PDB file of C-alpha atoms and ligand atoms in Angstrom:
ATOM      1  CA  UNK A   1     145.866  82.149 -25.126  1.00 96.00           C
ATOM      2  CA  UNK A   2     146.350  78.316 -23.990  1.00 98.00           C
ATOM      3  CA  UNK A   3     145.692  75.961 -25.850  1.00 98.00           C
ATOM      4  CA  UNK A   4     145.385  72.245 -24.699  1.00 98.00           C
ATOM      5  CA  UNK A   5     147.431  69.718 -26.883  1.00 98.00           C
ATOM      6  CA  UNK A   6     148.172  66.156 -26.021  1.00 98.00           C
ATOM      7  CA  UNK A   7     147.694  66.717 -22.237  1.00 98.00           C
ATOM      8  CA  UNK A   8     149.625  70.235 -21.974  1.00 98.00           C
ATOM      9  CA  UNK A   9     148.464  73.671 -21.702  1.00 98.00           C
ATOM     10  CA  UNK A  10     150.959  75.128 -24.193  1.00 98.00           C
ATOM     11  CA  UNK A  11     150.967  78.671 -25.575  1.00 98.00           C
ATOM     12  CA  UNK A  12     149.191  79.074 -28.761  1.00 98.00           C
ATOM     13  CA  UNK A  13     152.045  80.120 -30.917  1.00 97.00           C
ATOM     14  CA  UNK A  14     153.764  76.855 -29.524  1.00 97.00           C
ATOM     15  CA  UNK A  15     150.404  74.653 -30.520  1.00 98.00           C
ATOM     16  CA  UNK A  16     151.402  72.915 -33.614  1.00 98.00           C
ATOM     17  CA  UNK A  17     150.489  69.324 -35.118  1.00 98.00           C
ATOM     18  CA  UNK A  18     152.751  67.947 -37.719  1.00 98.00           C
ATOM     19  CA  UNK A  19     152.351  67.880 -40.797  1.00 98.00           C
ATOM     20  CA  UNK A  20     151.687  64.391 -41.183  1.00 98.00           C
ATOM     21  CA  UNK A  21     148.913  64.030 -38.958  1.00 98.00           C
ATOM     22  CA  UNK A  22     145.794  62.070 -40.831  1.00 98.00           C
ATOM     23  CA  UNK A  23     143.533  64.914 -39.585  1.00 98.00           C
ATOM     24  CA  UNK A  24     145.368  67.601 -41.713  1.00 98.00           C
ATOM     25  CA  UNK A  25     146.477  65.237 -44.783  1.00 98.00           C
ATOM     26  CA  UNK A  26     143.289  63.519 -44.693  1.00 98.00           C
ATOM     27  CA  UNK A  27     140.925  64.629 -42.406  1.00 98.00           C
ATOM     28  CA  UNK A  28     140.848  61.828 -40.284  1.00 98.00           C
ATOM     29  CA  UNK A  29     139.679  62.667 -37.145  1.00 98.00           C
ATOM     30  CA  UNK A  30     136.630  64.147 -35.258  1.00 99.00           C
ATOM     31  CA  UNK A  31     135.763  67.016 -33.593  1.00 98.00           C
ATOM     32  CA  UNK A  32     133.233  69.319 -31.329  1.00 98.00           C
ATOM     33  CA  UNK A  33     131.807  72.648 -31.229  1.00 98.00           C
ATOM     34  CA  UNK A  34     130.934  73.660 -27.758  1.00 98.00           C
ATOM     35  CA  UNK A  35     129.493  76.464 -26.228  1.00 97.00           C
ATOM     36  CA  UNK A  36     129.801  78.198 -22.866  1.00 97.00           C
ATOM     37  CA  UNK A  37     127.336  80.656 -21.291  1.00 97.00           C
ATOM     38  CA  UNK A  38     128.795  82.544 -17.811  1.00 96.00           C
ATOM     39  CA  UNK A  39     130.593  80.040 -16.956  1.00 96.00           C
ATOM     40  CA  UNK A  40     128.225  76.847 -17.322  1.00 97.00           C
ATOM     41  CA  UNK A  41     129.048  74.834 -20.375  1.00 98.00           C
ATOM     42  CA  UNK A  42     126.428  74.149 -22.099  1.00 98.00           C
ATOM     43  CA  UNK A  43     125.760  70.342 -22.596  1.00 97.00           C
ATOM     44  CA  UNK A  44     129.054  69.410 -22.277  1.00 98.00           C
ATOM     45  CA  UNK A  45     128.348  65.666 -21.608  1.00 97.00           C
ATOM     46  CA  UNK A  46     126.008  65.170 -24.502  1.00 98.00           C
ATOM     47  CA  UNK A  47     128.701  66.775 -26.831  1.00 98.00           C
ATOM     48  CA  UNK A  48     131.821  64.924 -25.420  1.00 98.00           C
ATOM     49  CA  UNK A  49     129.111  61.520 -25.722  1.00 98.00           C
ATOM     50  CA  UNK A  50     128.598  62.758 -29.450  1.00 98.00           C
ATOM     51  CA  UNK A  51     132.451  62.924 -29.766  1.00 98.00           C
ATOM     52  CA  UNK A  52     133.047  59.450 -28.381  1.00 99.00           C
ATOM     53  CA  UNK A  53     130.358  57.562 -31.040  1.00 98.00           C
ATOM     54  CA  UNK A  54     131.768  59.436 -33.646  1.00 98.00           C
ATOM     55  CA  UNK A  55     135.013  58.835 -33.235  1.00 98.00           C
ATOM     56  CA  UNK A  56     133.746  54.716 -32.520  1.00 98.00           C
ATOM     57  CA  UNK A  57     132.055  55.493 -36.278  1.00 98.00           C
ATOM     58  CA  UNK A  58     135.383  55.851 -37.555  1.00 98.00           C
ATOM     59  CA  UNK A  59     137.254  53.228 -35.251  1.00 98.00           C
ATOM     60  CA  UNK A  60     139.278  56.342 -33.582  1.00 98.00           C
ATOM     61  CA  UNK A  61     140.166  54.873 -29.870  1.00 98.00           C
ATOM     62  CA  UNK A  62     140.224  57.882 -28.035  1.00 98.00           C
ATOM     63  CA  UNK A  63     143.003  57.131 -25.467  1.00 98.00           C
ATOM     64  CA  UNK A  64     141.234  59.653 -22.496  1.00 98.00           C
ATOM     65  CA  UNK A  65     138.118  58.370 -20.759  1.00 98.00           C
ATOM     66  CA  UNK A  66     134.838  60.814 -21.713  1.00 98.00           C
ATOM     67  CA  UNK A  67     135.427  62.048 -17.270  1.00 98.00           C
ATOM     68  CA  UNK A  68     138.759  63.027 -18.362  1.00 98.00           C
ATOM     69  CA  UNK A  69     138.158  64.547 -21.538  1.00 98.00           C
ATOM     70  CA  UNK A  70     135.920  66.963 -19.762  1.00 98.00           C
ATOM     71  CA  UNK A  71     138.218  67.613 -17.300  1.00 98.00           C
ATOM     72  CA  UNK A  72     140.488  68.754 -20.302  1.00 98.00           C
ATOM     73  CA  UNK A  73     138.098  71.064 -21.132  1.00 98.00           C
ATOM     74  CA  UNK A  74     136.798  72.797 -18.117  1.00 97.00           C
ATOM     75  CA  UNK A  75     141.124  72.866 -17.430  1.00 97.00           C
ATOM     76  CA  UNK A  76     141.383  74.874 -20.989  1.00 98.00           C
ATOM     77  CA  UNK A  77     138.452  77.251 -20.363  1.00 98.00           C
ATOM     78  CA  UNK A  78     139.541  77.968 -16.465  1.00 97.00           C
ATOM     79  CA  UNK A  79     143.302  78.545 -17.806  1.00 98.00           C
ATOM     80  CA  UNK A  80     142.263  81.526 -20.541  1.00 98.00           C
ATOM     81  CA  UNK A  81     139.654  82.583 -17.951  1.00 96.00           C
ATOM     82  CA  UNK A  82     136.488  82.397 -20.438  1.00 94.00           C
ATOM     83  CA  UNK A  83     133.379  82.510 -19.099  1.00 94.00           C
ATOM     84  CA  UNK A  84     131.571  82.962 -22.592  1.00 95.00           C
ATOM     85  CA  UNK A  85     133.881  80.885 -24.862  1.00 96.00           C
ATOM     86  CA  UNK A  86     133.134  78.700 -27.951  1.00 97.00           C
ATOM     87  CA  UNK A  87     135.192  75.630 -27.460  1.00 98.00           C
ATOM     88  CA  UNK A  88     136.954  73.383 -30.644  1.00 98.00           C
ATOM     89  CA  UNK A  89     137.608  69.931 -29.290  1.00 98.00           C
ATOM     90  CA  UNK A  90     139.720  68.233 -31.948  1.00 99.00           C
ATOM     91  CA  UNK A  91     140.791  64.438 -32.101  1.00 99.00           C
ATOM     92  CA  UNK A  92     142.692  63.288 -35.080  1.00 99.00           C
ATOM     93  CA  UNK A  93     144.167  59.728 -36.291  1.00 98.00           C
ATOM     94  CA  UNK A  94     147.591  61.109 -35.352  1.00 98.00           C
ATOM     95  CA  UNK A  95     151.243  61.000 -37.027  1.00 98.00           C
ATOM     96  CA  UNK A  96     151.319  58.423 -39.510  1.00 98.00           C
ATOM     97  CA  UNK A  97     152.936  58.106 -43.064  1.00 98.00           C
ATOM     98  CA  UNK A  98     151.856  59.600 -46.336  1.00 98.00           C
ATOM     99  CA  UNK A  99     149.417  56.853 -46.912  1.00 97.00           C
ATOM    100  CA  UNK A 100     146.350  56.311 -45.944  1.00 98.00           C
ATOM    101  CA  UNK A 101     146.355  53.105 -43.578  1.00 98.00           C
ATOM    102  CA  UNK A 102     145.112  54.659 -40.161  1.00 98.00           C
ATOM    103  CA  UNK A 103     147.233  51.665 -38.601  1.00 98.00           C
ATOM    104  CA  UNK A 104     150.252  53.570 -39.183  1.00 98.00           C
ATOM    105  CA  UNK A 105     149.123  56.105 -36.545  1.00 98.00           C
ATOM    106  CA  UNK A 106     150.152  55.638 -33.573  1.00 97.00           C
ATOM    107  CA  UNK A 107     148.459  57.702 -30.807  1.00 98.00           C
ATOM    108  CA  UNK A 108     145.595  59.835 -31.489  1.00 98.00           C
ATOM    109  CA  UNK A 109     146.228  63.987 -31.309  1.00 98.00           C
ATOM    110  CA  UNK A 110     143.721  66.077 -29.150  1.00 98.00           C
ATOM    111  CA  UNK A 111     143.662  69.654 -29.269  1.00 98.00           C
ATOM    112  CA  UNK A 112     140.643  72.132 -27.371  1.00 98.00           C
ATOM    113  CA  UNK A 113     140.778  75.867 -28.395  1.00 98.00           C
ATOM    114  CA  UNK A 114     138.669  78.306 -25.984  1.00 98.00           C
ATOM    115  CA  UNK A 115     137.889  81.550 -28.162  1.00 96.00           C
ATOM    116  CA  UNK A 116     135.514  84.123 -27.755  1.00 91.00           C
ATOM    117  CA  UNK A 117     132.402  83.265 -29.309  1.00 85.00           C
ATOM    118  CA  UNK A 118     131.848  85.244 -32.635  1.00 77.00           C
ATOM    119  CA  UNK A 119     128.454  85.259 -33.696  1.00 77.00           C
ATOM    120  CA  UNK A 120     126.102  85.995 -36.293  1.00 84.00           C
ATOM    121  CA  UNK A 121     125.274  90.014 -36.350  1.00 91.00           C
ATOM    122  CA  UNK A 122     122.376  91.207 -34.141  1.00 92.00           C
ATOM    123  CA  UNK A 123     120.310  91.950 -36.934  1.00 93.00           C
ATOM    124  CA  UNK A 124     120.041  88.566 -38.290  1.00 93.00           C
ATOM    125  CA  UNK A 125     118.314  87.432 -35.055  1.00 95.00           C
ATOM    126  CA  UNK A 126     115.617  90.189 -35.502  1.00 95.00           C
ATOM    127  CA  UNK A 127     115.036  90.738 -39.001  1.00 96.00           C
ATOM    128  CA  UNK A 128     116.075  87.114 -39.878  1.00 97.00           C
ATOM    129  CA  UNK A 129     118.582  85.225 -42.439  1.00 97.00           C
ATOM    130  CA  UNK A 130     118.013  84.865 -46.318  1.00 97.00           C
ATOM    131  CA  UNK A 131     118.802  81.989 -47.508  1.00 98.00           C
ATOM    132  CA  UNK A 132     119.737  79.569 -50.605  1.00 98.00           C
ATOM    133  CA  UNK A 133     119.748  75.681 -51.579  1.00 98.00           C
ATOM    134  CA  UNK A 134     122.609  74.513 -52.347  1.00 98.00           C
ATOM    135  CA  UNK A 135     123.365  72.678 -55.361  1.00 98.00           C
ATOM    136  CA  UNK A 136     125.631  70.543 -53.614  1.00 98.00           C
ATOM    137  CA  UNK A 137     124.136  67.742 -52.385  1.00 98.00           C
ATOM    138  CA  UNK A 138     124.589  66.143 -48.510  1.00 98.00           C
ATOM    139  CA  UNK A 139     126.798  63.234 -48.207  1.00 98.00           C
ATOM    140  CA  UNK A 140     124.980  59.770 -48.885  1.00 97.00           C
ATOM    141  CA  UNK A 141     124.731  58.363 -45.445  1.00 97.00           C
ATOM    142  CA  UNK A 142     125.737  54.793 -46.907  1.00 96.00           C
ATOM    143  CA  UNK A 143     129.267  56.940 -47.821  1.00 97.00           C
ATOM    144  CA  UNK A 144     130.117  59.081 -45.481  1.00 97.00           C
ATOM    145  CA  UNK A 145     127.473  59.610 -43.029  1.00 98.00           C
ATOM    146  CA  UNK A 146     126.465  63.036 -41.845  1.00 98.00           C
ATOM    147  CA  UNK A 147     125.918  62.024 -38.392  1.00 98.00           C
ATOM    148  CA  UNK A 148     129.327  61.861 -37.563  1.00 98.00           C
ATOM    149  CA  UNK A 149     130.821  64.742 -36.732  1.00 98.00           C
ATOM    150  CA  UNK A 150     134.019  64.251 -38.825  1.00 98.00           C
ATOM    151  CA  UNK A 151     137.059  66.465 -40.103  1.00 98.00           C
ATOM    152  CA  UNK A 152     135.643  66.068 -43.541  1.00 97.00           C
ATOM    153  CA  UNK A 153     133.798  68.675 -44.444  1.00 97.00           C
ATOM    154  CA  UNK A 154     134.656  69.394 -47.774  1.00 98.00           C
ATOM    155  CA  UNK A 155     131.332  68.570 -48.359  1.00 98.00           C
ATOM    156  CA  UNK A 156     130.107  71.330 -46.236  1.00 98.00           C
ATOM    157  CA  UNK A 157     132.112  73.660 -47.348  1.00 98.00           C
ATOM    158  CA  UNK A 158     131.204  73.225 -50.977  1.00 98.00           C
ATOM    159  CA  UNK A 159     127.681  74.314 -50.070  1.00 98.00           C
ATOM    160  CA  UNK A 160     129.212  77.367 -48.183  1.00 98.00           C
ATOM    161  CA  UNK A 161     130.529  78.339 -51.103  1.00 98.00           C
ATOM    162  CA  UNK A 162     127.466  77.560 -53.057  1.00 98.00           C
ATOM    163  CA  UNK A 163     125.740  79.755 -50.332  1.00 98.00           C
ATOM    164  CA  UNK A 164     128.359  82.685 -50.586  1.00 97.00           C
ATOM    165  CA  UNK A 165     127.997  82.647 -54.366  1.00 98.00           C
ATOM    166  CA  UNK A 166     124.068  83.561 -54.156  1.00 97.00           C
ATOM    167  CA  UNK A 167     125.101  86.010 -51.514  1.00 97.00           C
ATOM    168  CA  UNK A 168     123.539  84.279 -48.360  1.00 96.00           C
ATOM    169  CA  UNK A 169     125.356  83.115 -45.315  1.00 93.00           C
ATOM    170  CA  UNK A 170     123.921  79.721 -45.137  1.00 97.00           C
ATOM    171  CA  UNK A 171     122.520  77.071 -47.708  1.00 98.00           C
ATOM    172  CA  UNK A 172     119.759  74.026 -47.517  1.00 98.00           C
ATOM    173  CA  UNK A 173     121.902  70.533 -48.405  1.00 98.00           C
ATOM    174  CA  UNK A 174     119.584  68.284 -49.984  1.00 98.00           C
ATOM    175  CA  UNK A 175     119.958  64.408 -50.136  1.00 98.00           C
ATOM    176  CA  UNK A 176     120.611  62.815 -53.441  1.00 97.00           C
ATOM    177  CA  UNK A 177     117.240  62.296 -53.735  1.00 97.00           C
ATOM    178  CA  UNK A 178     116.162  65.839 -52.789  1.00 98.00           C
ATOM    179  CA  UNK A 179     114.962  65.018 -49.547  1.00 98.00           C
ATOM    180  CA  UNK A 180     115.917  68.597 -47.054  1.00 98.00           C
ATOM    181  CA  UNK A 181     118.747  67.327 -44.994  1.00 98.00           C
ATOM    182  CA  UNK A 182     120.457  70.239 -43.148  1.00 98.00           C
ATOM    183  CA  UNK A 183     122.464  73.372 -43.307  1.00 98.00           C
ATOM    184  CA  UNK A 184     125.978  73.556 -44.311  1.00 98.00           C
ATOM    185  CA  UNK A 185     126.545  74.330 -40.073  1.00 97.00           C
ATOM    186  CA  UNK A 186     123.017  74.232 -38.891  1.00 98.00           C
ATOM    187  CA  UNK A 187     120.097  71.812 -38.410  1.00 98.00           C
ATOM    188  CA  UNK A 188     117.014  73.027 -40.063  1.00 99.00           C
ATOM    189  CA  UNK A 189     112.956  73.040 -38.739  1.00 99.00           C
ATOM    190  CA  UNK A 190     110.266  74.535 -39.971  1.00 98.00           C
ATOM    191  CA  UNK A 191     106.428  75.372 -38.242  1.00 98.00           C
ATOM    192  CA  UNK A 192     103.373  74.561 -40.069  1.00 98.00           C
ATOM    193  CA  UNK A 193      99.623  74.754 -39.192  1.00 98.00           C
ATOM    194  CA  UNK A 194     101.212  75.200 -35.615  1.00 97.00           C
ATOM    195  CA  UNK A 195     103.474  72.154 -35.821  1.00 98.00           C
ATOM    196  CA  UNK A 196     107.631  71.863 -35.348  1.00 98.00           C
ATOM    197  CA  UNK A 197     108.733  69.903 -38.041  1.00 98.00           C
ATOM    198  CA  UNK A 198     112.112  68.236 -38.356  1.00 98.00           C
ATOM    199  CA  UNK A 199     114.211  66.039 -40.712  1.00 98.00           C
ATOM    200  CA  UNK A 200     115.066  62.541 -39.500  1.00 98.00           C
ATOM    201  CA  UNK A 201     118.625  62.394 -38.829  1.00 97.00           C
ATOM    202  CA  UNK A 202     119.164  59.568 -41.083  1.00 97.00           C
ATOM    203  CA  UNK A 203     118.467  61.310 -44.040  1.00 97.00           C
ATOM    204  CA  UNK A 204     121.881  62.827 -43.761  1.00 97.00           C
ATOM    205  CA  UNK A 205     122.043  65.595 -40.962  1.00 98.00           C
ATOM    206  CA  UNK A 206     124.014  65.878 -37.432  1.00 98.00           C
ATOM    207  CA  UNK A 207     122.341  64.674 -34.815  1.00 98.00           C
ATOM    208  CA  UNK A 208     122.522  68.544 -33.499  1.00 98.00           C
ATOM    209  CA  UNK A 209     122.915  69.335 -30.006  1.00 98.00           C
ATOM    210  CA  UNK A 210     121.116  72.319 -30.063  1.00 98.00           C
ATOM    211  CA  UNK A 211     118.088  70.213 -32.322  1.00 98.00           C
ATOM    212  CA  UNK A 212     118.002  68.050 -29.668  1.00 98.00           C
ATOM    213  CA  UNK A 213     117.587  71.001 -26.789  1.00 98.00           C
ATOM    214  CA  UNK A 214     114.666  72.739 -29.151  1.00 98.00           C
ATOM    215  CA  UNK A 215     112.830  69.499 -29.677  1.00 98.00           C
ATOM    216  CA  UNK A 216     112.806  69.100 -25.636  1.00 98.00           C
ATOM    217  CA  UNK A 217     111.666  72.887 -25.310  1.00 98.00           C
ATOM    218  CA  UNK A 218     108.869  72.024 -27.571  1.00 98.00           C
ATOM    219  CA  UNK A 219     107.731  68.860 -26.170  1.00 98.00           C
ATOM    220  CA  UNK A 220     107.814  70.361 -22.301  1.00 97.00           C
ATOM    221  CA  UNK A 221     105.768  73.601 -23.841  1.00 97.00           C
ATOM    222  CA  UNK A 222     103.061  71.902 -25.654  1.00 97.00           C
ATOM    223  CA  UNK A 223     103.985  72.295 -28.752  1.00 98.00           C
ATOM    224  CA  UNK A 224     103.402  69.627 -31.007  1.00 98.00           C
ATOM    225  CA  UNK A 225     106.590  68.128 -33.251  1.00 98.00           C
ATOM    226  CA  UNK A 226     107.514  65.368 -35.386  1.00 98.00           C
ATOM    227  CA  UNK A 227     110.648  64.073 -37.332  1.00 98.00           C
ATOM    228  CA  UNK A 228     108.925  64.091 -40.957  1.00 98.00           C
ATOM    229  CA  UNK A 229     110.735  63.867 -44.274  1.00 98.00           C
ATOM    230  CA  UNK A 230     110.582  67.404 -45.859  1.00 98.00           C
ATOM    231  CA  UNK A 231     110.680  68.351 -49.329  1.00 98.00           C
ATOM    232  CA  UNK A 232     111.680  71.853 -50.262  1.00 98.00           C
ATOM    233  CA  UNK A 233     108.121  72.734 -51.482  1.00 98.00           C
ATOM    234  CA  UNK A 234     107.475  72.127 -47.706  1.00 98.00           C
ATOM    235  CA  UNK A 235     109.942  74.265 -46.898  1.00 98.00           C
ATOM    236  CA  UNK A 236     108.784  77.338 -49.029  1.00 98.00           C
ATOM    237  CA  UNK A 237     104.674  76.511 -47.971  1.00 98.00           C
ATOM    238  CA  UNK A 238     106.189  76.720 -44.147  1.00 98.00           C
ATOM    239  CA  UNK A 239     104.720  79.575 -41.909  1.00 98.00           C
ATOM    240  CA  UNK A 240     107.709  79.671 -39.704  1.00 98.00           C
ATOM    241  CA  UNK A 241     111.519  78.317 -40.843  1.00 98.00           C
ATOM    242  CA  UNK A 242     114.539  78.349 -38.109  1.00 98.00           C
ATOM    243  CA  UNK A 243     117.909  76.977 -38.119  1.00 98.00           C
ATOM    244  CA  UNK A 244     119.541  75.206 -35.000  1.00 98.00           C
ATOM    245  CA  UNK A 245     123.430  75.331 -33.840  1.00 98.00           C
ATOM    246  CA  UNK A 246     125.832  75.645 -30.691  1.00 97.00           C
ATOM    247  CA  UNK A 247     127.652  79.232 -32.721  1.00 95.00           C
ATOM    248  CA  UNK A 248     124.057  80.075 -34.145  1.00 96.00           C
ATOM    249  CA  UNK A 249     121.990  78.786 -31.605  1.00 97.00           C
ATOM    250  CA  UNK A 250     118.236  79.502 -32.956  1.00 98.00           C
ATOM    251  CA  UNK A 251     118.228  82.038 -36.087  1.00 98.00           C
ATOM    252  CA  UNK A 252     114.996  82.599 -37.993  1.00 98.00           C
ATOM    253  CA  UNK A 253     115.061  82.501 -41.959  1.00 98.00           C
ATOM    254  CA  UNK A 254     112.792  84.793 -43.726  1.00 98.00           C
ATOM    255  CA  UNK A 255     113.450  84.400 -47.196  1.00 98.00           C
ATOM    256  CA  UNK A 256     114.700  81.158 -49.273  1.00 98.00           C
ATOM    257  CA  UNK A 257     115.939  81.481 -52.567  1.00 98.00           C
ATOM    258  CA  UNK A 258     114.230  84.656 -53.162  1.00 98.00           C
ATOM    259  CA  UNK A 259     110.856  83.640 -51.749  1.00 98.00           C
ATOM    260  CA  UNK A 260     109.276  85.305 -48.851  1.00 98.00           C
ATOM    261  CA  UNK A 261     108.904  82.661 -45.716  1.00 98.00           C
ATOM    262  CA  UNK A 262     105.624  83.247 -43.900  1.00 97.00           C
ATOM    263  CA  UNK A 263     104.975  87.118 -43.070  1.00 96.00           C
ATOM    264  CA  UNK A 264     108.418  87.082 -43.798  1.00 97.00           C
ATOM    265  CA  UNK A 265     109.744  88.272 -39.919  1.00 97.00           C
ATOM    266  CA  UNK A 266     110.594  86.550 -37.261  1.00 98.00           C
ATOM    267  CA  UNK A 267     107.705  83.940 -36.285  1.00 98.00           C
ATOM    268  CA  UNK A 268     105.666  83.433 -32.873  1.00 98.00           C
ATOM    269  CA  UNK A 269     107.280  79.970 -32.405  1.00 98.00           C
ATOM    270  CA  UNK A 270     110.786  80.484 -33.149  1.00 98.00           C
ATOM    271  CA  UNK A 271     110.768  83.662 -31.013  1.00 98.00           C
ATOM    272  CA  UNK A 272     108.921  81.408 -28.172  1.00 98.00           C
ATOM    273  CA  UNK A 273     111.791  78.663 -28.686  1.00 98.00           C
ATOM    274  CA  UNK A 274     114.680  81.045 -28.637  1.00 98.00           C
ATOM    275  CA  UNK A 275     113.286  82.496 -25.183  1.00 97.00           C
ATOM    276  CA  UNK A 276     113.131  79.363 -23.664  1.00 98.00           C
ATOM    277  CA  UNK A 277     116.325  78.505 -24.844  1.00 98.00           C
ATOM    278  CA  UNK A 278     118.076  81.635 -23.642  1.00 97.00           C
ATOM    279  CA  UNK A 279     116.918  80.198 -20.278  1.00 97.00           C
ATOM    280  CA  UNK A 280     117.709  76.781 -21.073  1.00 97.00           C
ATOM    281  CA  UNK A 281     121.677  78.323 -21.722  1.00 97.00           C
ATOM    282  CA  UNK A 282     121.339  79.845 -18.186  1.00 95.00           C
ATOM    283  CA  UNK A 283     120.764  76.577 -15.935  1.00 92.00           C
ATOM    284  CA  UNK A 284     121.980  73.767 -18.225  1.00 89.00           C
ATOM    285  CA  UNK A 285     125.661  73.046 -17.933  1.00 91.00           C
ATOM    286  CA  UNK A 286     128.336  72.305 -16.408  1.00 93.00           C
ATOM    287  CA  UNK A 287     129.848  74.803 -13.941  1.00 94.00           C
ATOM    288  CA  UNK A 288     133.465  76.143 -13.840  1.00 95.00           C
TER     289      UNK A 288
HETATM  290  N1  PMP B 301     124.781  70.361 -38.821  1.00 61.75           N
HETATM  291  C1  PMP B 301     126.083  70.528 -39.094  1.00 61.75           C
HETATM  292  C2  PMP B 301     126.608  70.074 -40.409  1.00 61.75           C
HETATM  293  C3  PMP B 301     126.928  71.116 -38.145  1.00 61.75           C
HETATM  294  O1  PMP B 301     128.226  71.275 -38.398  1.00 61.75           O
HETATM  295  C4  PMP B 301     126.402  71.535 -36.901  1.00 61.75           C
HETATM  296  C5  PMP B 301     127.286  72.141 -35.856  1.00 61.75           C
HETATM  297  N2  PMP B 301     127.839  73.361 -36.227  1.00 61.75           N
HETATM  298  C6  PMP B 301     125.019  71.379 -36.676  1.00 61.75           C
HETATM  299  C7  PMP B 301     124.249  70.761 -37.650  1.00 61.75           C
HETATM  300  C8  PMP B 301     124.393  71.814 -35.392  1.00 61.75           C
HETATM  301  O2  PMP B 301     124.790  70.966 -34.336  1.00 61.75           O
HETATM  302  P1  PMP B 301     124.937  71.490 -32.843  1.00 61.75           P
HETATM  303  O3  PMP B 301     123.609  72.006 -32.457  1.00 61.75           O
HETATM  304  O4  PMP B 301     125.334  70.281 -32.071  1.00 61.75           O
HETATM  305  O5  PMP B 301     125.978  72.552 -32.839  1.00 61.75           O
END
């Protein structure tokens, strides 16, 4: 396997950052999650634009233009010759000192790893996901703002483990003041009364790609959506709940914290979305 690191395709048992890099001592850095689907990436300039302002959030200069970056990548996937690959695009502070002034960094380090794409088991698409909340809450957006897509995400994490501790694969982060914000890797909707229903990114969730690609789907099929603050009682009254991400792409939830979501299957709407987004995957992207 090649990886890409710091303008080199090296091998990946040669692809090492030192130990003083910010992005391992202190997770300073950002990074994307990108998806290709035979051989068209999916996206690819709205993730590498997502990159660029979060890495602007955190006053990372990314020494590559956004053209070049994405020549980086389509180099990476055409050198393991992927043509359904999950992509990690990392870009950390760099080498500095044990402290934490960012100055002492010198040049940013940039590493893209093309795997296969492991995803969730079959039968979670069909039968759907159970789910939890977690009790750990989403990052206040005055702190540390969800909507950048940092190498922080203890925060995240802590949920996971929240989630993993109920026995669920994924958890519902709510804001401090118990507003629905996300999933620990996943944007969350839900369908009421016929409507696609959304937090607001600025309550504390990632702008999500794949959000972004299900609230087009729905506007250019009729179906009517909003960006609404949600409250979990919304969330248990819902008739349909899905979660939204470039690994899980669209993944109904049937049950949330024990309670029964809907009919508890699979709704009409989600499976509707997930269809047109299968076709979505198969024409939007860039080719390699
Ligand atoms: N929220 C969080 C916290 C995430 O890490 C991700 C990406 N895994 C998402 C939402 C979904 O974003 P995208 O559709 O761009 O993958």
């Amino acid at each position: 396997m090649k990886i890409y690191l710091d303008g080199k395709l090296v091998e990946k048992h040669e692809a090492a950052v030192s130990v003083f890099d910010h992005g391992l001592l202190y997770g300073d850095g950002v990074f994307e999650g990108i998806r290709t689907y035979d051989s068209l990436v999916f996206r690819l300039k709205e993730h590498i634009d997502r990159l660029y302002k979060s890495a602007d959030a955190i006053q990372l200069k990314i020494p590559l233009t956004k053209m070049e970056m994405m020549e980086a990548v389509i180099m990476t996937l055409k050198a393991n010759r992927l043509t359904d690959a999950y992509i990690r695009l990392v870009v950390t502070r760099g080498v500095g000192d044990l402290g934490l002034d960012p100055r002492k960094c010198k040049r940013p380090t940039i590493f893209i790893i093309t795997d296969k794409i492991a995803l969730y088991p079959k039968e979670f698409y069909e039968k759907g996901l159970a789910i939890v909340t977690a009790t750990t809450k989403r990052n206040l957006p005055q702190a540390l703002d969800p909507r950048i897509k940092s190498l922080n995400y203890l925060n995240n994490i802590l949920a996971k483990i929240d989630a993993i501790e109920s026995g669920a694969e994924e958890a519902i982060m709510l804001t401090n003041d118990d507003y629905v914000a996300e999933c620990t890797g996943d944007n969350i909707f839900i369908v009421k009364d016929g409507e696609l229903l959304t937090p607001p990114p600025d309550v504390g969730a990632l702008e999500g790609i794949t959000r972004d690609a299900v609230i087009g789907i729905a506007r250019r099929n009729g179906i009517p959506f909003k960006e609404k603050m949600l409250r979990m009682e919304d969330v248990y009254a819902a008739d349909e709940v899905f979660l939204t991400g470039t690994a899980a792409e669209i993944i109904p939830v049937v049950a949330i914290d024990g309670r029964k979501i809907g009919a508890g299957e699979p709704g009409a709407i989600t499976l509707k979305l997930r269809n047109e987004f299968k076709k979505l995957t198969a024409t939007d992207g860039v080719r390699y």
